[in-house]
C-alpha atoms as one frame of an Amber mdcrd trajectory, in Angstrom:
protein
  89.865 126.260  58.667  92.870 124.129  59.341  93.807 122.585  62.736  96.431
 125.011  63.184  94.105 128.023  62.433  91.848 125.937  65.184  94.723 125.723
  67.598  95.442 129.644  67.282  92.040 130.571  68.339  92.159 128.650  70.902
  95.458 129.842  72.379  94.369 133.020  71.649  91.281 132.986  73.233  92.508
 131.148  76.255  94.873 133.983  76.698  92.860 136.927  76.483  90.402 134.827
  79.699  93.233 134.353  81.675  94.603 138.411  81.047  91.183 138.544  82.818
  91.815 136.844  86.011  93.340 139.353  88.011  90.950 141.746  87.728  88.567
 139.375  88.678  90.564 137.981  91.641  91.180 141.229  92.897  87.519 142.117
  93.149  87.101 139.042  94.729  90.572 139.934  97.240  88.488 143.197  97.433
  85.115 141.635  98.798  87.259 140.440 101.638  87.388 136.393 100.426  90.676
 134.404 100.615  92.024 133.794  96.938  95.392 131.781  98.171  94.191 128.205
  96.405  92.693 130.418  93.221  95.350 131.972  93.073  97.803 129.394  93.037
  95.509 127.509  90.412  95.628 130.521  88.386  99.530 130.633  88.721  99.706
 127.046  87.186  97.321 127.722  84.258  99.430 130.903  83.284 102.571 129.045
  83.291 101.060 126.013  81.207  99.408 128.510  79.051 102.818 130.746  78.795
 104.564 127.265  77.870 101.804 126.553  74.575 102.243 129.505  73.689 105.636
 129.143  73.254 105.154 125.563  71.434 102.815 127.483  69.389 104.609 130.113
  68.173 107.993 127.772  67.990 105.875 125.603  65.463 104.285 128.125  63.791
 107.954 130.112  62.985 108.882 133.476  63.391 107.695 134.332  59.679 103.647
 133.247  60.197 101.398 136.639  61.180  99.886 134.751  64.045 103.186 134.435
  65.692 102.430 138.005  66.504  99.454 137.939  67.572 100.123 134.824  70.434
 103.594 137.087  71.165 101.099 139.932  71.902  98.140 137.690  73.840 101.249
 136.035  76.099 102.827 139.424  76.556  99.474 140.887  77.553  98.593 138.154
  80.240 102.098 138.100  81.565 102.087 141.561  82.311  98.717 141.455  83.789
  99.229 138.387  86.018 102.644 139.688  87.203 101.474 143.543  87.571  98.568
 141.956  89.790 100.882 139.931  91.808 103.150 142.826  92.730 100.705 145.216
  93.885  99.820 142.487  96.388 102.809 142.906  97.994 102.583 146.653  98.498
């Protein structure tokens, strides 16, 4: 496997755990425990993650199937993370 098969999984794999944090903070938010510092820890991690994602795919060119698949991982957790955030303000 070459390094940049290596760095795929691991993108990958970092964004399908963090397109798991919400639900886990909100159980958490449910259980009646303050999440402000976790969740601005969490916030910082998605956009660092969002941003090597995008070096990722911008290195690995729009031609290269696994472009698709980080497109798809960063698209999940994005909507996840931001879906989460808005239904806190309701």
């Amino acid at each position: 496997m070459s390094n940049t098969d290596d760095a795929t999984d691991e993108i990958l794999h970092e964004l399908a755990e963090a397109k798991a944090w919400p639900t886990r903070l909100k159980q958490v938010l449910d259980g009646g425990s303050d999440v402000g510092d976790e969740m601005r820890e969490a916030g910082e991690r998605i956009e660092a993650l969002e941003k090597r994602a995008k070096e990722t795919i911008k290195r690995l060119g729009c031609v290269d199937p696994q472009t698709r698949m980080i497109s798809q991982g960063m698209a999940d957790m994005l909507i996840g993370w931001y879906t989460f955030k808005d239904s806190l303000k309701s």
